[in-house]
Every structure is written in structure tokens, then in C-alpha cells.
PDB file of C-alpha atoms in Angstrom:
ATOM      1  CA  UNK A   1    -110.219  25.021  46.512  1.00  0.00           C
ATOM      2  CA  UNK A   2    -107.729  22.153  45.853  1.00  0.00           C
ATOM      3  CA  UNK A   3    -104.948  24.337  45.181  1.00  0.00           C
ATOM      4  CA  UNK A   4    -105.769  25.863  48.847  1.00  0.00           C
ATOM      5  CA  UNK A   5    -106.252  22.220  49.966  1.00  0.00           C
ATOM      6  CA  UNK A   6    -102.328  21.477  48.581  1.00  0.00           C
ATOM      7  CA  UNK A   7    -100.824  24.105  49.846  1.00  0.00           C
ATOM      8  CA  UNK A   8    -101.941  23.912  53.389  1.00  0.00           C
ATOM      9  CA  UNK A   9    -101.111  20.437  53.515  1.00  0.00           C
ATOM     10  CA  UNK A  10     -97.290  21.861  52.311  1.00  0.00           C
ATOM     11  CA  UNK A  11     -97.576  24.010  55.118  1.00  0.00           C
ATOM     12  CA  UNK A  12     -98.427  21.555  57.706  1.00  0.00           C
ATOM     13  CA  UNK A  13     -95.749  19.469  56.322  1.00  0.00           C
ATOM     14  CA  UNK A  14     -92.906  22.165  56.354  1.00  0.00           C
ATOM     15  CA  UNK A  15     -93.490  23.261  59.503  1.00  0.00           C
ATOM     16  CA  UNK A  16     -93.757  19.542  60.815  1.00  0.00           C
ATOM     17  CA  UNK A  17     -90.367  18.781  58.859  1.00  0.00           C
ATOM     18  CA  UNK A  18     -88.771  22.096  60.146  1.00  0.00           C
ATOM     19  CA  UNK A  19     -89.928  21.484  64.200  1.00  0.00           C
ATOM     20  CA  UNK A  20     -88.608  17.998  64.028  1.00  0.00           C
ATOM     21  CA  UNK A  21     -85.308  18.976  62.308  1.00  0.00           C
ATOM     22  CA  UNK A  22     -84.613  21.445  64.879  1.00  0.00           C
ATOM     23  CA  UNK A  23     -85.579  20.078  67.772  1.00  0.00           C
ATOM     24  CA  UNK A  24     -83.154  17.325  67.251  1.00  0.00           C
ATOM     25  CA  UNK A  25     -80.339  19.455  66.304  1.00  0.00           C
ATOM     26  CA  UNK A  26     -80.272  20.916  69.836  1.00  0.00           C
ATOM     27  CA  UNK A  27     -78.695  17.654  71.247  1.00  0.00           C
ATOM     28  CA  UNK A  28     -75.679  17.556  68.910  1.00  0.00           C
ATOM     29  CA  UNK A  29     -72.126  19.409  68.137  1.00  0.00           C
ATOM     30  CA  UNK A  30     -71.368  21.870  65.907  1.00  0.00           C
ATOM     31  CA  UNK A  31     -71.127  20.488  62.270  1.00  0.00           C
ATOM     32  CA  UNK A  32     -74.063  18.258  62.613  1.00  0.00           C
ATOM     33  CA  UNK A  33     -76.063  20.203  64.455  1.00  0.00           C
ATOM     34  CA  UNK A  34     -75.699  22.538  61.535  1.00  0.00           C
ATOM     35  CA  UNK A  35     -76.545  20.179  58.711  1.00  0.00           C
ATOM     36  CA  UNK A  36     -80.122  19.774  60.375  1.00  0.00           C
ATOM     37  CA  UNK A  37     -80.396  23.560  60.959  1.00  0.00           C
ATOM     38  CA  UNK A  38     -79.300  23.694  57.489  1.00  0.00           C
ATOM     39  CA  UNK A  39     -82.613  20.978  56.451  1.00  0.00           C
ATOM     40  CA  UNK A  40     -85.054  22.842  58.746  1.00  0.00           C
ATOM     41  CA  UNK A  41     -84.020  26.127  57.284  1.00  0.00           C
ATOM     42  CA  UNK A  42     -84.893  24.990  53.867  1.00  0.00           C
ATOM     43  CA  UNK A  43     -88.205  23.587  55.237  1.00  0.00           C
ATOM     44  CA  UNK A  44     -88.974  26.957  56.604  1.00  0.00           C
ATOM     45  CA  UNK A  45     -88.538  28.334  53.022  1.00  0.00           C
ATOM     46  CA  UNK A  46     -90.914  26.044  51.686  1.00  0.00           C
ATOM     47  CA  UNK A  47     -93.320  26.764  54.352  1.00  0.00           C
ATOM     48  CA  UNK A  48     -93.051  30.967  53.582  1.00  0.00           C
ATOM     49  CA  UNK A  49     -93.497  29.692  50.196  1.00  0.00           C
ATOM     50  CA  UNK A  50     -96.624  27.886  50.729  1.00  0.00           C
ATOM     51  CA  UNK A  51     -98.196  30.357  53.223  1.00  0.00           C
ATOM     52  CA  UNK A  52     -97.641  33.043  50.388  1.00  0.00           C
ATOM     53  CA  UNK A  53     -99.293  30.914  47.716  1.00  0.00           C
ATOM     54  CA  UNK A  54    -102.613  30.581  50.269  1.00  0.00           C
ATOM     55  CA  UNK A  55    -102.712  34.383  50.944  1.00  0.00           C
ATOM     56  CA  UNK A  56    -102.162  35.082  47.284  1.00  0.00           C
ATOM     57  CA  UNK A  57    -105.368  32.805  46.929  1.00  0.00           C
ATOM     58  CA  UNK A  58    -107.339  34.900  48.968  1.00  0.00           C
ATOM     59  CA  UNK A  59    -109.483  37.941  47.083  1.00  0.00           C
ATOM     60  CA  UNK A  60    -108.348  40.209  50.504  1.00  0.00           C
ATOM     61  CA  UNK A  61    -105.063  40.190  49.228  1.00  0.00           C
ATOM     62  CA  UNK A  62    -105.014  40.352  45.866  1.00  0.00           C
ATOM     63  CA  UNK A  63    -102.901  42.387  43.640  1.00  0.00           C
ATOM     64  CA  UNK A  64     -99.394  42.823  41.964  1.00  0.00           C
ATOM     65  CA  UNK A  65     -97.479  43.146  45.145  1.00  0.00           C
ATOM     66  CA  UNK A  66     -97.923  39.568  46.696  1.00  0.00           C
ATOM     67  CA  UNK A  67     -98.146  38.261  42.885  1.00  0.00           C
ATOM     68  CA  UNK A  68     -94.657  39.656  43.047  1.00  0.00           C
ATOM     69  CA  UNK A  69     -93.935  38.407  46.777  1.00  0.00           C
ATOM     70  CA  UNK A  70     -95.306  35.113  45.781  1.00  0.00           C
ATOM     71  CA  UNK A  71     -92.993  34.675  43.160  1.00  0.00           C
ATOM     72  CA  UNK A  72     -89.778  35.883  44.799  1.00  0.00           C
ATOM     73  CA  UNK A  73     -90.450  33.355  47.808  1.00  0.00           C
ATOM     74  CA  UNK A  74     -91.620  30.302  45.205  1.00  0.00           C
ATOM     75  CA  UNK A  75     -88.129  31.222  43.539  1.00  0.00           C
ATOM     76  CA  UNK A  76     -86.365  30.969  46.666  1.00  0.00           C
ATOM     77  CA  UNK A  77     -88.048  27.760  47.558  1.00  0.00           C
ATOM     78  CA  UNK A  78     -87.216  26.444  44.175  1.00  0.00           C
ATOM     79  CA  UNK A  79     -83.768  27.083  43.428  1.00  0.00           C
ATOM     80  CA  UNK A  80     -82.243  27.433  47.073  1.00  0.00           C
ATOM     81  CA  UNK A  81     -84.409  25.299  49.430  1.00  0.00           C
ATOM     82  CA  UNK A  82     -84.459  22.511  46.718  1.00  0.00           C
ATOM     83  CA  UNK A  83     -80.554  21.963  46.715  1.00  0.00           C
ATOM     84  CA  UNK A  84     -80.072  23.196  50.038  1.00  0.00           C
ATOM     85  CA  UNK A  85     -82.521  19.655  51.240  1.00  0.00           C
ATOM     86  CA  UNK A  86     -80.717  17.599  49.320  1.00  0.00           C
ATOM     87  CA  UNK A  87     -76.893  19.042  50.385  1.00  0.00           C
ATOM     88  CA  UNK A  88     -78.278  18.122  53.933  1.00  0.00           C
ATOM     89  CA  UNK A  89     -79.240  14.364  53.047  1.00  0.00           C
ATOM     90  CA  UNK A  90     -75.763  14.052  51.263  1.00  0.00           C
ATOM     91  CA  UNK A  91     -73.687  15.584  53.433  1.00  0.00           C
ATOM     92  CA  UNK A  92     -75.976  13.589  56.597  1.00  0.00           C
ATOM     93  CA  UNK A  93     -75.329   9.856  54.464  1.00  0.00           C
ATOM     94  CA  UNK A  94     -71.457  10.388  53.612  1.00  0.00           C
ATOM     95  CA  UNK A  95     -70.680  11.863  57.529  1.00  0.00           C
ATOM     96  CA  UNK A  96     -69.159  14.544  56.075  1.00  0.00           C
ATOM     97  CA  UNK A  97     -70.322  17.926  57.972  1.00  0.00           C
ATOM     98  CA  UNK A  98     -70.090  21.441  56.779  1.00  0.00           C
ATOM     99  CA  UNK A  99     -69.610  23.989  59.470  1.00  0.00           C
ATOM    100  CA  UNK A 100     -72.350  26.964  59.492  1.00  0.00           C
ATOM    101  CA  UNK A 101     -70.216  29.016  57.592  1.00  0.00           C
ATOM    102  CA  UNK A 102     -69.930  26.730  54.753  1.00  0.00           C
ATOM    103  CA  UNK A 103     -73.918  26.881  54.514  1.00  0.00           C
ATOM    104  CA  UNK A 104     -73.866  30.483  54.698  1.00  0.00           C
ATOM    105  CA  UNK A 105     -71.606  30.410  51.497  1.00  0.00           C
ATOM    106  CA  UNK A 106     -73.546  27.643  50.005  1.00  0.00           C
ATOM    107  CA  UNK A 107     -76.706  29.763  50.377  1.00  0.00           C
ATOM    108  CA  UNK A 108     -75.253  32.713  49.123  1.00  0.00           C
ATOM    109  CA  UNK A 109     -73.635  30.817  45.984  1.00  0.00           C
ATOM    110  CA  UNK A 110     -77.844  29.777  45.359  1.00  0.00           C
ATOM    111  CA  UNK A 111     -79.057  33.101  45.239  1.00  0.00           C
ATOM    112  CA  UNK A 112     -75.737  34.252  43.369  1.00  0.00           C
ATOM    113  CA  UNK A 113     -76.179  31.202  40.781  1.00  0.00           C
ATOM    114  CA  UNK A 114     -80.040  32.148  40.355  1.00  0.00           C
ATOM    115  CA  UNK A 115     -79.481  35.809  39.758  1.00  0.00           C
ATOM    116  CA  UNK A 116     -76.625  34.841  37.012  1.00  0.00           C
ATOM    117  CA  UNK A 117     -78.893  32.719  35.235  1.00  0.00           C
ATOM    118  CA  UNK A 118     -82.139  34.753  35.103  1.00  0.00           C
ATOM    119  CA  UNK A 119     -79.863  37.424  33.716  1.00  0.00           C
ATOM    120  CA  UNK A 120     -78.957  35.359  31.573  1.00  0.00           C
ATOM    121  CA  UNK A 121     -82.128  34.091  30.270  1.00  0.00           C
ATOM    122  CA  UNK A 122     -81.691  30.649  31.203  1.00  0.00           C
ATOM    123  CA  UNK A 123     -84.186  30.194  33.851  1.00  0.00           C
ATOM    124  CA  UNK A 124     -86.599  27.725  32.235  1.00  0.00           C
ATOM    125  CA  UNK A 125     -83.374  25.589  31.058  1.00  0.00           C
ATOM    126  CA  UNK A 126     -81.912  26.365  35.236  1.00  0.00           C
ATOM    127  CA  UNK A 127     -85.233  24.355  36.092  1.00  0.00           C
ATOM    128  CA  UNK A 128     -84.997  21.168  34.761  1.00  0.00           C
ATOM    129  CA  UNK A 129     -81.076  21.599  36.426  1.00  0.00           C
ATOM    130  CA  UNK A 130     -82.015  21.896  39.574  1.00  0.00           C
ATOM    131  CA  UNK A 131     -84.602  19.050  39.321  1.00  0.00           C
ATOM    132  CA  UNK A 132     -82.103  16.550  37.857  1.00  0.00           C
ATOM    133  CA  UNK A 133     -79.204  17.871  39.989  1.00  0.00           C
ATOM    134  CA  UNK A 134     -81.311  17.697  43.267  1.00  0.00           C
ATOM    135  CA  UNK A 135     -83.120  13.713  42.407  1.00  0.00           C
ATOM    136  CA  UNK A 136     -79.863  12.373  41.030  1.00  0.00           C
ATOM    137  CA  UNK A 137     -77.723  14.162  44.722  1.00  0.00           C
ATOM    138  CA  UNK A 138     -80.277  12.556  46.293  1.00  0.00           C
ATOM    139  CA  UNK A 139     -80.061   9.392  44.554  1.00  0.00           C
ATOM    140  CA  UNK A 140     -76.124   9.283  45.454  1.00  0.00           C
ATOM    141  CA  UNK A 141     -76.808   9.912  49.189  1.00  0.00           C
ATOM    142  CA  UNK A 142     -79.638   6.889  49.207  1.00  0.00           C
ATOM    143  CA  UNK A 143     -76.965   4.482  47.756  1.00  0.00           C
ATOM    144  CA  UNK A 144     -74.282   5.572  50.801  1.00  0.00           C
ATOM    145  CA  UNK A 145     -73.381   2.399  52.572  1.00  0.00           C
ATOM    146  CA  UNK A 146     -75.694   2.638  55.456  1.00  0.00           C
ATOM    147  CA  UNK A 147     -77.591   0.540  56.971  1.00  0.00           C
ATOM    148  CA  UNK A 148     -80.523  -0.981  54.763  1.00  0.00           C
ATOM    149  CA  UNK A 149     -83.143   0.924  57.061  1.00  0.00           C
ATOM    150  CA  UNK A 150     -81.307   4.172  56.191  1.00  0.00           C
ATOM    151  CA  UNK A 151     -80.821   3.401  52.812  1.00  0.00           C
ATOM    152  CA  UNK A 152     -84.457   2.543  52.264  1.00  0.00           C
ATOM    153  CA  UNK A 153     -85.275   5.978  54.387  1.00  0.00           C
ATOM    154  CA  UNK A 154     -83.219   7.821  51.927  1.00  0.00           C
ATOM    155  CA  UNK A 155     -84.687   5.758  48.840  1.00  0.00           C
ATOM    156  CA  UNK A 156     -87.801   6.662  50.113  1.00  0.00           C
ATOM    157  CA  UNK A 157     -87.740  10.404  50.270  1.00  0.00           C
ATOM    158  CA  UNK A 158     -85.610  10.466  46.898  1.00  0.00           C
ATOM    159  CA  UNK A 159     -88.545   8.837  45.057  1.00  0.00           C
ATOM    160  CA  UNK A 160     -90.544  11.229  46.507  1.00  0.00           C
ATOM    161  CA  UNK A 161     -88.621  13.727  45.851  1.00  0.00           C
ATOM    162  CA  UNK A 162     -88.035  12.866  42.271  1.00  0.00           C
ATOM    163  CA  UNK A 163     -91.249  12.206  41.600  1.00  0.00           C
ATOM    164  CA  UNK A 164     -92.544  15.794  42.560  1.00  0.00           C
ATOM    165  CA  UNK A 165     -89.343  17.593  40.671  1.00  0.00           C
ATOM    166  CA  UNK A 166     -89.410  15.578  37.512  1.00  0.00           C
ATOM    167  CA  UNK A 167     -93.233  14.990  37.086  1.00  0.00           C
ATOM    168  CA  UNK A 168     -94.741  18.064  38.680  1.00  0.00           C
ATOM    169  CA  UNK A 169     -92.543  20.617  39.665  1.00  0.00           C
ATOM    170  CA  UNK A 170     -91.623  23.786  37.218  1.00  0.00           C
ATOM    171  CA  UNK A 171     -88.639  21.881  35.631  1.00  0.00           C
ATOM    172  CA  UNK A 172     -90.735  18.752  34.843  1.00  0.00           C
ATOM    173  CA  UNK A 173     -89.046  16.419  32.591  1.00  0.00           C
ATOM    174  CA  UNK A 174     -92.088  15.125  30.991  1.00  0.00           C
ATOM    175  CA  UNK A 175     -95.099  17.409  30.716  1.00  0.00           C
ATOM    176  CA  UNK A 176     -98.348  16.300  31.085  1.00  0.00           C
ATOM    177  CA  UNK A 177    -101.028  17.792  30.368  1.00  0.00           C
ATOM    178  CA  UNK A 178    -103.771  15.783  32.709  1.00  0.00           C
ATOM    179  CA  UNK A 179    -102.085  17.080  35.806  1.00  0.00           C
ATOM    180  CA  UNK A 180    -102.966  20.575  37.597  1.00  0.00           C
ATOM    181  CA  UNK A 181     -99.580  21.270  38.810  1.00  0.00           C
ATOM    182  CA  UNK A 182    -100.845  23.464  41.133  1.00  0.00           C
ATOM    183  CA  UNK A 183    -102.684  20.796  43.226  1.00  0.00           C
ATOM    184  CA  UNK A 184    -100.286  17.558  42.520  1.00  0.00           C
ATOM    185  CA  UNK A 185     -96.852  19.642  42.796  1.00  0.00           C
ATOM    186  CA  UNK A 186     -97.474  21.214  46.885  1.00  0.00           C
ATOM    187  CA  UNK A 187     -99.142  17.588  47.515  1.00  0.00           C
ATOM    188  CA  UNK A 188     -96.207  15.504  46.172  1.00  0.00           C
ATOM    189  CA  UNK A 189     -94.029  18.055  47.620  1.00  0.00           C
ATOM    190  CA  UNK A 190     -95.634  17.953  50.920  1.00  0.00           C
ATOM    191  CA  UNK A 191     -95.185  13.852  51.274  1.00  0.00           C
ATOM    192  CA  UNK A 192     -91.393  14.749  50.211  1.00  0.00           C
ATOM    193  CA  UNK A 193     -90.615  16.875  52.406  1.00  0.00           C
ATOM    194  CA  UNK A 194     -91.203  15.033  55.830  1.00  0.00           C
ATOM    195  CA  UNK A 195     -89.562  11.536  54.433  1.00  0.00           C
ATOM    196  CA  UNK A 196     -86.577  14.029  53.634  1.00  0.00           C
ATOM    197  CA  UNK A 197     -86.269  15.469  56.489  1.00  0.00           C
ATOM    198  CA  UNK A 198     -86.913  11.987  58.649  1.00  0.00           C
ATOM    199  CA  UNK A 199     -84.010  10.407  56.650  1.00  0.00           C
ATOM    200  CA  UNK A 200     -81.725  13.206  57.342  1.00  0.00           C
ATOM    201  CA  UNK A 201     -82.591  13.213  61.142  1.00  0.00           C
ATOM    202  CA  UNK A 202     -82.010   9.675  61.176  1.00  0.00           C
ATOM    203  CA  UNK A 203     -78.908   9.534  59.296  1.00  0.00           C
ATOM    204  CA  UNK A 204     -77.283  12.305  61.284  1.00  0.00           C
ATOM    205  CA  UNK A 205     -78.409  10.277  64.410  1.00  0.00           C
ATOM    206  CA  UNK A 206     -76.850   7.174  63.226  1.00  0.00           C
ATOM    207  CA  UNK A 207     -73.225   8.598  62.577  1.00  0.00           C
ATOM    208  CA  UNK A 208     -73.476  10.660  65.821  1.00  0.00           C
ATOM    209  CA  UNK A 209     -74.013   7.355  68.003  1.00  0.00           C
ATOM    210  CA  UNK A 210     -71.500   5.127  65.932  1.00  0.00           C
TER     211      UNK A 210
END
């Protein structure tokens, strides 16, 4: 029931974080108007994501084909929608745009990257990568010179951010074994994912008016 709880707060929160994204990239030119596509698309991923883990909840739907569904979408929202969130808020604090096709390759490189790895046998180690790669990117992009609102907007959704990643998520730093990640890892996640996405708009908005 509090899994359920969790993950339909993610979804809420995705599709809050991916509506607000968008809706404000239809006002702007090319290269920034991409970088929040580029943000709502990853919030979209972690809304599939969540909606899978409810269904795969439900007894109606139980069985090893969404097991297997609900893995290949947490995977994507893992190891592509993770760094592709935290490109956005770098990219967004330094003013320095990729065009569409840029994220296109950049998204393609994440699946590419994955696929290497888990043939590899690395995945477990290619957790705790992306969770320190995507807190300390997001870390660099809070400490941009910006404005001190910005800068605590992007502080903000780091800590979040960090917090979920490296005490939660799948590539925890430091296990613990009081917490149901299940329930604490789509919460955390879900508080994340609109300060992310807020900080981005606002950052992008900031440049585009200076």
C-alpha cells in the first residue's frame, strides 16, 4: 500500500515536472527550448517508470511480462533519465545549449553506455556511477555564478537529488537496512524531481531575458 502510495506521488510529480517543462519551452529558440524538452523528456521517463511499477502492483497484471517491462523502463529511468536531468540543469546554469541533435546523441550514448556495461557485468558497480556522477554534475551546476536565488534553486534540487541517489536509490552509497527503498526511493525521488525541473525552468528563463 505504501509502495502504491510512493509511486503515485512519482507520478503526479513527473507529469507535473514534465507539463511545466514543456509548456515553457514553447516560448523560447531553438537550443534552449531544447534543453527543457530535453528535462521534460526525462520526466516523462520517470513517469512510464512509475506508472509501470503501480500496474506491476496490481494482481490483474501480474506475471513475467510486465516484471520484465517494469524493469526495462526502471532501467531506462535509472541510467538515462537520471543523467539526462542533470545534463539539463548543467547545461541550463553554464548558458551553454545543446541543439536537439546533440540530445539525440547524448541519449543514444546512455542506452549505448548501459548495454556495454551490463554486458559487461558491471551493472551494480554502473549504479553507484551514475549516482555520484549525476549528485556531484549537479553539484557543479548549483555552484554556477548565478544569482543567489538560482543558486539556492539549484542547491535545492541537488540535495534532493543526492539524497534520493546516494541514500535510497539502487546505487546507494550507504545501505541501510531500516529503509524500504521501495517507499522512501519514488517519495524522495518525487520531491526531486519538481525542484529539478523548477531550477532548470528558471535558470533557462534567467539567461534567456539577460
Amino acid at each position: 500500500m505504501l509502495s502504491s502510495l510512493a509511486y503515485g506521488a512519482l507520478l503526479v510529480s513527473a507529469l507535473f515536472a514534465a507539463l511545466q517543462l514543456q509548456r515553457h519551452a514553447q516560448s523560447l529558440s531553438d537550443a534552449p527550448k531544447a534543453t527543457l524538452q530535453a528535462a521534460a523528456l526525462s520526466a516523462v521517463f520517470f513517469g512510464i517508470w512509475s506508472l509501470s511499477e503501480l500496474i506491476s502492483q496490481s494482481d490483474s497484471f501480474a506475471g513475467t511480462d510486465i516484471a520484465t517491462l517494469q524493469r526495462l523502463l526502471s532501467n531506462l529511468a535509472y541510467f538515462v533519465a537520471l543523467p539526462f536531468i542533470a545534463s539539463a540543469l548543467w547545461v541550463s546554469a553554464y548558458n551553454r545549449h545543446w541543439q536537439r541533435p546533440a540530445w539525440g546523441r547524448w541519449l543514444i550514448g546512455l542506452f549505448a553506455l548501459f548495454e556495454l556495461l551490463r554486458r559487461m557485468e558491471h551493472g551494480e558497480l554502473y549504479m553507484q556511477v551514475v549516482a555520484i556522477a549525476v549528485s556531484a554534475g549537479m553539484l557543479v551546476a548549483a555552484l554556477a555564478p548565478l544569482s543567489k536565488s538560482l543558486r539556492g534553486a539549484n542547491l535545492l534540487a541537488t540535495i534532493n537529488m543526492a539524497a534520493a541517489l546516494l541514500l535510497a536509490g539502487p546505487g546507494m552509497l550507504l545501505p541501510n537496512p531500516s529503509f524500504d527503498s521501495n517507499v522512501i526511493y519514488p517519495l524522495l525521488l518525487a520531491g526531486a524531481l519538481p525542484l529539478t525541473a523548477i531550477a532548470i525552468k528558471q535558470t533557462v528563463l534567467f539567461h534567456h531575458k539577460a
